[in-house]
Short mmCIF file of C-alpha atoms in Angstrom, two decimals:
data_model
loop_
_atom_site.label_atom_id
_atom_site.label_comp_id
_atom_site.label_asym_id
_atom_site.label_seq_id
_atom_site.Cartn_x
_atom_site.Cartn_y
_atom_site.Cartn_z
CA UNK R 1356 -16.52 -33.21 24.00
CA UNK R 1357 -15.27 -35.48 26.99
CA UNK R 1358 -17.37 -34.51 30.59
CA UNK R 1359 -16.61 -35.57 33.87
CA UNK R 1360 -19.76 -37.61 35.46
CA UNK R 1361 -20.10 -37.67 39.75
CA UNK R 1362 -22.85 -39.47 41.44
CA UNK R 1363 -22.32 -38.11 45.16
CA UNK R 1364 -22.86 -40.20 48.46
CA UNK R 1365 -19.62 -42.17 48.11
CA UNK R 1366 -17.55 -42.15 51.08
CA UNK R 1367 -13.78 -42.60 50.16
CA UNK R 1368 -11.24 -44.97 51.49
CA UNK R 1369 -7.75 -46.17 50.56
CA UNK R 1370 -4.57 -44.71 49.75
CA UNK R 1371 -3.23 -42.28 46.94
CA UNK R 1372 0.57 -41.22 45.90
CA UNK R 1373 0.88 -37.41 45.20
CA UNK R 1374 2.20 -37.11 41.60
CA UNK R 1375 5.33 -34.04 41.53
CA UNK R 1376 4.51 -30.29 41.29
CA UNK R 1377 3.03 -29.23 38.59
CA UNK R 1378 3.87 -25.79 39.31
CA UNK R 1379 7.83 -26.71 39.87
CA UNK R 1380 8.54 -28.79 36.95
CA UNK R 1381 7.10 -26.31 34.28
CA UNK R 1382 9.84 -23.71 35.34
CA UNK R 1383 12.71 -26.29 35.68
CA UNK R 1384 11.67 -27.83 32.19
CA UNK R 1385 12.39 -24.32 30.97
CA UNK R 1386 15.24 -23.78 33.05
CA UNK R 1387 16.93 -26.73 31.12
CA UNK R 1388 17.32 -24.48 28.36
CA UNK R 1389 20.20 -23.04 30.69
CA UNK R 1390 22.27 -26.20 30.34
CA UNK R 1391 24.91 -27.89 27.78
CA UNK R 1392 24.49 -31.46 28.66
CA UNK R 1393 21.54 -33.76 29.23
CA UNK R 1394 19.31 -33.96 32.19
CA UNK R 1395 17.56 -37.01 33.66
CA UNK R 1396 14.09 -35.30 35.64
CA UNK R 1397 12.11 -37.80 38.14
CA UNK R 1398 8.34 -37.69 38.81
CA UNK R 1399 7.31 -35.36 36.17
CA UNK R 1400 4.07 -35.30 36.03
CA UNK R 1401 1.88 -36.51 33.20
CA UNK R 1402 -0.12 -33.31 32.50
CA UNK R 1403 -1.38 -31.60 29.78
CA UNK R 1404 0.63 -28.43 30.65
CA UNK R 1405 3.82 -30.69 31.00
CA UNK R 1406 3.56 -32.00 27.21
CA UNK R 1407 2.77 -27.90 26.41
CA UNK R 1408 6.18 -27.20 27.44
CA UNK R 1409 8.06 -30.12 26.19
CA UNK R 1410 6.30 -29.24 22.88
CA UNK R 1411 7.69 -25.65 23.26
CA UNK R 1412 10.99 -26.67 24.22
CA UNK R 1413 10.82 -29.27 20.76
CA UNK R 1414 10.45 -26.09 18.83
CA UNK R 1415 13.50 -24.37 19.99
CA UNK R 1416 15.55 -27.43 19.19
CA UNK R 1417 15.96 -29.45 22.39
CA UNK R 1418 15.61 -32.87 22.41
CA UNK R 1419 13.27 -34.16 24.48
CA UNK R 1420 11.45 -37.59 25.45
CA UNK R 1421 10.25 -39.82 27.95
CA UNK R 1422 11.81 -42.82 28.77
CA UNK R 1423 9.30 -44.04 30.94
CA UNK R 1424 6.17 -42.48 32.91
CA UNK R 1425 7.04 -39.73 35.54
CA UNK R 1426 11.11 -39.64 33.98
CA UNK R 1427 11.80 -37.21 31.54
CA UNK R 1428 15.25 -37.05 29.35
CA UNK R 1429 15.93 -33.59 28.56
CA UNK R 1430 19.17 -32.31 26.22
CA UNK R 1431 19.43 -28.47 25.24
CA UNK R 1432 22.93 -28.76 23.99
CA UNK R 1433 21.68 -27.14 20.98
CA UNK R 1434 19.28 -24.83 20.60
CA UNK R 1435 18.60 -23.71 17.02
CA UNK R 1436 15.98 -20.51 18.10
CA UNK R 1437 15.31 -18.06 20.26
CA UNK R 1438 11.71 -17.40 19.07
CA UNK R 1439 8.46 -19.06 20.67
CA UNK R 1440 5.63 -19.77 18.60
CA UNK R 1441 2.00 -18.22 19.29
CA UNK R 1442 0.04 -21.26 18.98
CA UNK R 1443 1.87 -23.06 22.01
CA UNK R 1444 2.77 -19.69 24.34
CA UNK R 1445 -0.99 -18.96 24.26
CA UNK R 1446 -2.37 -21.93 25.76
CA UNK R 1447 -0.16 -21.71 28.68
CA UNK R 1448 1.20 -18.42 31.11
CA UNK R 1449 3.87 -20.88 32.21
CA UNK R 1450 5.41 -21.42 28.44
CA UNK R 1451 6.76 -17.25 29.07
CA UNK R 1452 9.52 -18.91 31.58
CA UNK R 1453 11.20 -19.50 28.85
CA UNK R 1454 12.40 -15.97 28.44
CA UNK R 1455 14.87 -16.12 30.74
CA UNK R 1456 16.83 -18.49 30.07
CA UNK R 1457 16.87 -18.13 26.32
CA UNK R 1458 17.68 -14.75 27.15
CA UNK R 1459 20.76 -15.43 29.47
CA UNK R 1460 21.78 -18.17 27.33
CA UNK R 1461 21.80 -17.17 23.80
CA UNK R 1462 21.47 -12.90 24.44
CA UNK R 1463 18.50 -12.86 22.86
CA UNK R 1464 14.41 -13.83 23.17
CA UNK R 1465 11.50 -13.28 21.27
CA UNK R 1466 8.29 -14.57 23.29
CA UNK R 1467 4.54 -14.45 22.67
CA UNK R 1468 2.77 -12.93 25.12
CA UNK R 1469 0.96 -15.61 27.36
CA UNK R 1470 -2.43 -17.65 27.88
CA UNK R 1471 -3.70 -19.63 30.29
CA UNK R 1472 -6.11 -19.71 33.13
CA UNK R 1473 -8.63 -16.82 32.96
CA UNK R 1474 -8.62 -16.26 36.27
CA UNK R 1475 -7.61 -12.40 36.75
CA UNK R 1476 -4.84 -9.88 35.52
CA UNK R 1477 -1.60 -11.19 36.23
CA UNK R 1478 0.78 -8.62 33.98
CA UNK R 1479 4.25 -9.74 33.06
CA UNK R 1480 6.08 -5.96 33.74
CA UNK R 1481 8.12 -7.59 37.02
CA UNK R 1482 9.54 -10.37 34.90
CA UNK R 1483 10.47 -7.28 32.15
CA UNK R 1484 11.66 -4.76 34.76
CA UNK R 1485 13.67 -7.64 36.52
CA UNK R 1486 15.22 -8.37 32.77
CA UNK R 1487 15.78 -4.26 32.35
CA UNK R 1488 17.29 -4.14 35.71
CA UNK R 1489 20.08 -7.16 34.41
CA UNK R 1490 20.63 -5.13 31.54
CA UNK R 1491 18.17 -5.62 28.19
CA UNK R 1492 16.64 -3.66 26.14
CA UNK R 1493 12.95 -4.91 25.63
CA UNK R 1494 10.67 -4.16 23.04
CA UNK R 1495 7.24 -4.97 22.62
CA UNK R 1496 4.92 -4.86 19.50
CA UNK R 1497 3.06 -7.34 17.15
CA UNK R 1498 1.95 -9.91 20.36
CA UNK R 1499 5.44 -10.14 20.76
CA UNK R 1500 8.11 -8.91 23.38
CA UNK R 1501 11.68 -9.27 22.10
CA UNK R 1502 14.66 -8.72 25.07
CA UNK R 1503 18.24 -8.09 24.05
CA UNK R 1504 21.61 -8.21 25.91
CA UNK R 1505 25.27 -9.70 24.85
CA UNK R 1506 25.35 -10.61 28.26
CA UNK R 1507 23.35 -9.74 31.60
CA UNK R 1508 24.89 -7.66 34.30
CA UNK R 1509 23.97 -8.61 37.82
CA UNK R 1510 21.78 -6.29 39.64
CA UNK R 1511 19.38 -5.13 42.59
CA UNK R 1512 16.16 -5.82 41.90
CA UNK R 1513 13.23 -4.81 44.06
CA UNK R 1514 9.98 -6.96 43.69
CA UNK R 1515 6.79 -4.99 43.79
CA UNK R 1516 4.88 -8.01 44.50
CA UNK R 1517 6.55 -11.53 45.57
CA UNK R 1518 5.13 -12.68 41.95
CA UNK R 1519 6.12 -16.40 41.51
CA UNK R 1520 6.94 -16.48 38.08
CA UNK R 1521 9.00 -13.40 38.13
CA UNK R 1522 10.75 -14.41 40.75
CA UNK R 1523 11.75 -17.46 38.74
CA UNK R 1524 12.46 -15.74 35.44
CA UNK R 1525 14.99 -13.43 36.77
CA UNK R 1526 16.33 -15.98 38.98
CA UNK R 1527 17.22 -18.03 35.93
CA UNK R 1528 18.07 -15.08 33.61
CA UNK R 1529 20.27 -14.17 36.48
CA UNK R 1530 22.51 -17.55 36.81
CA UNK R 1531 24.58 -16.86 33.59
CA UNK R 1532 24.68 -12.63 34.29
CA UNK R 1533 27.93 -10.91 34.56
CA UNK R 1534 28.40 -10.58 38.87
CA UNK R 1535 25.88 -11.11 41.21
CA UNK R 1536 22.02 -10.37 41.63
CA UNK R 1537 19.85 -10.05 44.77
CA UNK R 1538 16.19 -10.22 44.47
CA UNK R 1539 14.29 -8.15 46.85
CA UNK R 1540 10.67 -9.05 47.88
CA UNK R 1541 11.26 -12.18 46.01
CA UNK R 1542 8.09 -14.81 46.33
CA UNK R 1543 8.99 -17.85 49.05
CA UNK R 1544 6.74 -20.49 47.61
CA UNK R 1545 8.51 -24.18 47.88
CA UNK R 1546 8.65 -24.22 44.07
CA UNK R 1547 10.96 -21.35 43.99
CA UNK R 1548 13.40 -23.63 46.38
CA UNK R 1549 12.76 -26.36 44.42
CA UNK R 1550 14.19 -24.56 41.28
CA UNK R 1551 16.75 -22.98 43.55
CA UNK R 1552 17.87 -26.43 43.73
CA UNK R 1553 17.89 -27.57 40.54
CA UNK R 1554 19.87 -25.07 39.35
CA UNK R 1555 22.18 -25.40 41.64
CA UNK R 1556 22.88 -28.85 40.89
CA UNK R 1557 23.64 -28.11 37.55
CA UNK R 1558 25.86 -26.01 38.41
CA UNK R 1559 24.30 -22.40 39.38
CA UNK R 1560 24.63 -20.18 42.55
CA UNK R 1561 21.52 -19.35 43.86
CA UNK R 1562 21.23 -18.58 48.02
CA UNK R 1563 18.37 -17.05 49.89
CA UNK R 1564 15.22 -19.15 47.92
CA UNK R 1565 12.44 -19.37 50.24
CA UNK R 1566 13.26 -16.25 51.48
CA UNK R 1567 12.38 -12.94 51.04
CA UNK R 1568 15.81 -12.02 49.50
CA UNK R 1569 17.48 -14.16 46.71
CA UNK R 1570 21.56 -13.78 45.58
CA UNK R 1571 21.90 -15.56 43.12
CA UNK R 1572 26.08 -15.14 41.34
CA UNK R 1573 26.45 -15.79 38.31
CA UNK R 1574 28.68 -18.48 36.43
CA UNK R 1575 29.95 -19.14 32.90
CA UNK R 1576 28.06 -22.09 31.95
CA UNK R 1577 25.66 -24.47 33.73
CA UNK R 1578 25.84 -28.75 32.65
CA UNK R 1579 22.95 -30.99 32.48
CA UNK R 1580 22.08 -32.69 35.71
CA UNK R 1581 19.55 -35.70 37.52
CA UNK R 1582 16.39 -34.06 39.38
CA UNK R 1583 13.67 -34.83 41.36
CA UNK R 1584 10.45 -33.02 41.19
CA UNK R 1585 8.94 -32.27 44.59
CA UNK R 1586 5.54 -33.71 45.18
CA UNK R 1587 2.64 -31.56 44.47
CA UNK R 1588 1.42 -29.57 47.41
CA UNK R 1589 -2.10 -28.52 45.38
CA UNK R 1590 -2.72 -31.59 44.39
CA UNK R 1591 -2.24 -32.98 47.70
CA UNK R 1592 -4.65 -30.00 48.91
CA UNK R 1593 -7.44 -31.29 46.60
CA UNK R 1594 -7.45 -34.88 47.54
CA UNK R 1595 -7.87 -33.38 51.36
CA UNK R 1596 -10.75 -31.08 50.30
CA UNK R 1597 -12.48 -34.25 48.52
CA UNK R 1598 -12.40 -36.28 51.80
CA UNK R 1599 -13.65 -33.19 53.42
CA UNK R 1600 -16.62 -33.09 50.94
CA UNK R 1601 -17.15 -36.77 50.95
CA UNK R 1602 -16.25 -38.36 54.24
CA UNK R 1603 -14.12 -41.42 54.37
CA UNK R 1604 -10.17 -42.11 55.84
CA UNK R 1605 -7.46 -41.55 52.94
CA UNK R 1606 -3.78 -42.10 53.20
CA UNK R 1607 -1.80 -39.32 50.98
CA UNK R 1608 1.79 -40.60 50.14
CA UNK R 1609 4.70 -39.03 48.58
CA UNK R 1610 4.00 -35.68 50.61
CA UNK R 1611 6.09 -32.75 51.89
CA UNK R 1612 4.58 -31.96 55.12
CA UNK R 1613 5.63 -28.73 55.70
CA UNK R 1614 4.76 -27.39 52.52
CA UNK R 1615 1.01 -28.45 53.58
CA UNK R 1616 0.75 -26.48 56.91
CA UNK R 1617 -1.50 -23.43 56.02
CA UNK R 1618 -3.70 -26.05 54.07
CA UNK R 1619 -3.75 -28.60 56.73
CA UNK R 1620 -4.49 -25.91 59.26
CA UNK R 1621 -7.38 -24.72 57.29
CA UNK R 1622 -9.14 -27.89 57.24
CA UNK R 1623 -8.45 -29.09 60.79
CA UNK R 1624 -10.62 -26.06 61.66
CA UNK R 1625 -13.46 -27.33 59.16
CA UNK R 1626 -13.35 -30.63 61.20
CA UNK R 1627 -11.21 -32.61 59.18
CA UNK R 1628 -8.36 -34.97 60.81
CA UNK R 1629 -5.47 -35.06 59.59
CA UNK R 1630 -2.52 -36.99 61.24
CA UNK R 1631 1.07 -37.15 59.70
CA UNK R 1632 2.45 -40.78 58.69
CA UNK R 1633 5.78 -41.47 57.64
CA UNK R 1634 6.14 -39.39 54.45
CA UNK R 1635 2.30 -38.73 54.07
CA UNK R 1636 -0.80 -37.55 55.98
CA UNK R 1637 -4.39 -39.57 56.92
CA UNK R 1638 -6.92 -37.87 56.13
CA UNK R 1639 -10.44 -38.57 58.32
CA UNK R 1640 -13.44 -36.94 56.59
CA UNK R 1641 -15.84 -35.92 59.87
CA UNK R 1642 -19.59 -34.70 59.64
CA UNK R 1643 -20.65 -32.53 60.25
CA UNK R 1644 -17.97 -29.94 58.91
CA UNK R 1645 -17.98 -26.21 60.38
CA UNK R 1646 -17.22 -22.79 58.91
CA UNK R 1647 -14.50 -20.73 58.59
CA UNK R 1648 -12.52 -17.82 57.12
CA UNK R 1649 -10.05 -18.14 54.70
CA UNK R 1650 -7.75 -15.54 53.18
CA UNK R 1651 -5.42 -16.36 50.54
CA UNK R 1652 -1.74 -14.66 50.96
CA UNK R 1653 1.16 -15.16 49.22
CA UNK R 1654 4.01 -18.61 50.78
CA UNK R 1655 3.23 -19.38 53.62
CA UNK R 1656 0.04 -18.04 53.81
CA UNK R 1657 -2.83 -20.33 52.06
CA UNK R 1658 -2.41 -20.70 48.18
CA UNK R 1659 -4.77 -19.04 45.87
CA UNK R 1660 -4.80 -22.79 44.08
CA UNK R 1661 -6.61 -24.26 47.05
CA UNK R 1662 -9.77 -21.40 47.27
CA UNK R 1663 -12.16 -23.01 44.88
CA UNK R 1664 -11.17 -26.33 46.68
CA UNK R 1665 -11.98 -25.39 49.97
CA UNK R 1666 -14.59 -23.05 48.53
CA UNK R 1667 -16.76 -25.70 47.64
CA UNK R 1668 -16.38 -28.05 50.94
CA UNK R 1669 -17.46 -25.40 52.91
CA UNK R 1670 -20.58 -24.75 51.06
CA UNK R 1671 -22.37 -27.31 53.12
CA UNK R 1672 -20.39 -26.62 56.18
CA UNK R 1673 -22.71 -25.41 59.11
CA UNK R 1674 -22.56 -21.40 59.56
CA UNK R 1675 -21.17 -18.71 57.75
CA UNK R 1676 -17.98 -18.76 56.30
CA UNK R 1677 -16.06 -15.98 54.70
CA UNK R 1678 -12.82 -16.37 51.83
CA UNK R 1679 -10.74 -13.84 50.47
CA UNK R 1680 -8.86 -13.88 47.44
CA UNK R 1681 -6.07 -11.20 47.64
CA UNK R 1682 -3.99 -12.69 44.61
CA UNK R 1683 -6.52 -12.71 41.69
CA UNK R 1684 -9.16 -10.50 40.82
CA UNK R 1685 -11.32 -12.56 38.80
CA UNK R 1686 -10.74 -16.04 40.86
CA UNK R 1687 -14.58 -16.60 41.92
CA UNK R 1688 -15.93 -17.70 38.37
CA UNK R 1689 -16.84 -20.99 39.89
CA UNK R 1690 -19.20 -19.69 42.15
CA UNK R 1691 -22.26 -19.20 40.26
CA UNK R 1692 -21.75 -22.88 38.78
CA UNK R 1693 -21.77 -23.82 42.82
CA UNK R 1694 -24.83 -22.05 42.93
CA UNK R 1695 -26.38 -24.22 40.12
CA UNK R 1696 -25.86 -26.97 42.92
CA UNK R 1697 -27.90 -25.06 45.43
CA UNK R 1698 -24.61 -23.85 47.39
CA UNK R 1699 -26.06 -20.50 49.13
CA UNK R 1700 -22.80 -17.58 47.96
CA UNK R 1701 -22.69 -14.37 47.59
CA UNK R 1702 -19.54 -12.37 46.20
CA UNK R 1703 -18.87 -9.22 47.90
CA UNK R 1704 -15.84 -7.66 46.10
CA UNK R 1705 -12.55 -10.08 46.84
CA UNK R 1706 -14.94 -11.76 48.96
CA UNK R 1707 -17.83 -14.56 49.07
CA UNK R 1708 -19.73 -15.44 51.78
CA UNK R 1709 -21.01 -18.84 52.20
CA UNK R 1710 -23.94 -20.26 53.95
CA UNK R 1711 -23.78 -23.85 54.24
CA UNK R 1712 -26.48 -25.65 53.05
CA UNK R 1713 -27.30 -29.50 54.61
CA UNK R 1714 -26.28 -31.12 50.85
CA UNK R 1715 -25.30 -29.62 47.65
CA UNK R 1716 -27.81 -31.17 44.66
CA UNK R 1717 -26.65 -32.58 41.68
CA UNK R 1718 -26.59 -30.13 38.24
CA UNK R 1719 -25.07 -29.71 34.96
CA UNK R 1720 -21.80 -27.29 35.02
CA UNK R 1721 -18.59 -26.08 33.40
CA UNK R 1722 -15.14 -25.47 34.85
CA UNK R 1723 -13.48 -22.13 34.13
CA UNK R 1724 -10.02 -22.88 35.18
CA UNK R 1725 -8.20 -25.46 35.99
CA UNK R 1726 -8.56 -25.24 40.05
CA UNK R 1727 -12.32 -24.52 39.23
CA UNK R 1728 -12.91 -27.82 37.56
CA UNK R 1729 -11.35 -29.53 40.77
CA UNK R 1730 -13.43 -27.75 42.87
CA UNK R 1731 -16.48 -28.57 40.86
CA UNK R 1732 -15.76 -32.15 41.09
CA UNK R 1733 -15.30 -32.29 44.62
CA UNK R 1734 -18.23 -30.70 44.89
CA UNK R 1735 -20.00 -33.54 42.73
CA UNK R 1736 -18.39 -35.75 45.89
CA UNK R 1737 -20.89 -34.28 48.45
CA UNK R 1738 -24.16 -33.52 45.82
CA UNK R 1739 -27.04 -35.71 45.89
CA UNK R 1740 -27.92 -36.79 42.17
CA UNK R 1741 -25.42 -36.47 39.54
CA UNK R 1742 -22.91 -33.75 38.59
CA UNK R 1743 -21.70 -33.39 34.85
CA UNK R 1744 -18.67 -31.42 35.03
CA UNK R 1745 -17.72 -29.70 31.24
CA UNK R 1746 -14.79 -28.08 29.97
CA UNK R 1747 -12.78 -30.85 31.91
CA UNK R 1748 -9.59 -29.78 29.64
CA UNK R 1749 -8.82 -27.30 31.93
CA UNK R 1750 -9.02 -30.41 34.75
CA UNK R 1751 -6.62 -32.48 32.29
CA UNK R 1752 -4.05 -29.71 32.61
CA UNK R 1753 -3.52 -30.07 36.32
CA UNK R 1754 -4.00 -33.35 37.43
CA UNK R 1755 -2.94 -36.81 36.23
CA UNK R 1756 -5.75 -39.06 36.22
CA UNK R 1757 -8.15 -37.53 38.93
CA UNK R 1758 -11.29 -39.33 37.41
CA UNK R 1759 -9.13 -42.80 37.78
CA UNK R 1760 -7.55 -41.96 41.08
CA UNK R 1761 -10.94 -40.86 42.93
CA UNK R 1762 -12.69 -44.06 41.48
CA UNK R 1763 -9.79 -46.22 43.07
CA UNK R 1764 -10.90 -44.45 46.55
CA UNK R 1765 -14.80 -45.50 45.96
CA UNK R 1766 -16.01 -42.37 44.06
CA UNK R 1767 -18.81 -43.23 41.83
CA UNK R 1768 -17.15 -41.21 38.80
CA UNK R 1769 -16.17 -41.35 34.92
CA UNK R 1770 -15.23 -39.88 32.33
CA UNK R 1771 -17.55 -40.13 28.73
#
């Protein structure tokens, strides 16, 4: 089994481009099941969670393949069933996005229920009561939920939580519904726009994403369409944490500012510079770094996806710091493999409380999750000795490349 291998002390230097969102081109890949024609998608990212869903989408008879790295030819003119298989559902929570728009498109789906990181409960009921609420009859039995309509009826649907991936299942279930549907409480994040705006390019109506209140009306038919991914905000967030962990000056390219501003603001009060250049930030690693509190809160608050990041720079700031994780229950498993590194944490409910230590040492661990195994790494960045990271599949399923990309910076990393 493949391990990731860090020898800390490096400081880094040079310049990296920000691949596109992971976490917007999994639900526009599935949202091309929606359309009749062939789509043309830009700066996909090569990621083991990407070929998941192209896989997925291969089994429901779409046509899919790459024509070179990062563009990705897509045609769902015909689409031969409405039923996902087990095998590829389980290894990833994003593969259910596919309900919706089998359900809107051909009246009926018949899902697994879905895998994925182990980081906490994160139920699927809004994404069923939002599909209810359009008009479906869902059953569930066998590992399987089946939903059932002729054809959706727009509605009012109230979000109990501003849930991300319900948002985006009933926002595409919703673009080929009978009249119009508002989503209440709906989540903000800039991969929900970014969807927004996909589908509307290929024809949709969607208003209102980023907001807390989405209309989207429906229409008879959506066409295939040429896309651009947005550039990935968390993976921009963990190249900043790793020149807060080692030191150095890093230029991040192919960045949406704004989307960065909670994160940015974060690590400005660690000690980190950060100045914004044309369409990317420098990034100044400065010792020594200081503590702080973080809380994580759903767009635009800081993501859940950067906590183990910043989690392990500030184990060796100076002070006490104190992070909150108020979106997943179960999202400190990477603590006690930090502690294996002498970090000094202690978990107090949704909270841990970090005393910074002067330098983290070098041990063997294994990533949990996928934002885990970043954070582990980056922690490797700033240990004295050498870190052997396991599990790294979770790492592969993220990030494009991270071993290759930190080496080009000066890590002292690889891959055996």
């Amino acid at each position: 089994m493949e391990k990731i291998y860090v020898r800390g002390g490096n400081t880094l230097q040079g310049t990296i481009k920000i691949d596109g969102a992971k976490n917007s081109a999994l639900p526009i890949l599935a949202a091309s099941l929606l359309t009749s024609g062939p789509n043309l998608f830009e700066d996909v990212p090569a990621l083991e969670d990407v070929n998941t869903i192209c896989q997925l989408l291969e089994q429901l008879g779409v046509e899919v393949s790459w024509l070179k790295p990062g563009t990705l030819r897509i045609d769902a003119a015909h689409i031969n069933t409405c039923e996902t298989p087990y095998e590829l559902v389980r290894k990833m929570r994003a593969s259910f996005l596919v309900m919706g728009p089998l359900l809107a498109r051909n009246g009926r789906a018949r899902v697994s229920l879905p895998g994925g990181c182990n980081i906490g409960t994160r139920p699927i009921d809004l994404h069923l009561k939002g599909f209810m609420a359009l008009g479906a009859e869902v059953v569930m039995g066998h590992g399987y939920i089946e939903a059932m309509a002729p054809r959706l009826t727009g509605s009012r649907i109230y979000l109990d939580f501003p849930s991300v991936g319900a948002t985006e299942n009933i926002m595409m279930a919703a673009t080929l519904a009978q009249g119009t549907t508002i989503i209440e409480n709906a989540a903000a994040e800039p991969e929900i726009v970014d969807l927004a705006n996909y589908l509307n390019a290929a024809g949709a109506n969607v208003r209102g994403a980023g907001t807390s209140l989405i209309r989207i009306t429906g229409v008879e038919a959506l066409t295939g369409t040429n896309y651009t991914v947005i550039p990935d905000r968390i993976e921009a967030g963990t190249y900043i944490a790793a020149v807060a962990a080692a030191g150095g000056q890093v230029q991040l390219t192919n960045v949406v500012v704004d989307h960065l501003k909670p994160v940015i603001a974060k690590f400005e009060e660690v000690g980190v510079t950060i100045l914004e250049q044309g369409d990317g930030l420098l990034v100044i690693g400065n010792k020594p770094l200081s503590a702080t509190d973080v809380k994580t809160l759903p767009y635009p608050g800081f993501p859940t996806d950067m906590q183990a990041q910043i989690t392990a720079v500030l184990t060796t700031a100076r002070g006490i710091s104190l992070v909150t994780e108020t979106i997943f229950e179960n999202r400190f498993m990477h603590v006690d493999e930090l502690k294996r590194m002498n970090a000094k944490v202690k978990i107090d409910g949704r909270s841990a409380v970090i005393e910074g230590v002067p330098r983290l040492t070098g041990a063997q661990v294994n990533a949990s999750d996928l934002r885990a195994g970043a954070a582990l790494v980056i922690a490797g960045l700033a240990a004295e000795g050498v870190t052997e990271v396991g599990n790294i599949h979770h790492i592969d399923r993220g990030y494009h490349d991270l071993v290759g990309k930190l080496r080009a910076l000066g890590a002292d990393i690889w891959r055996e």
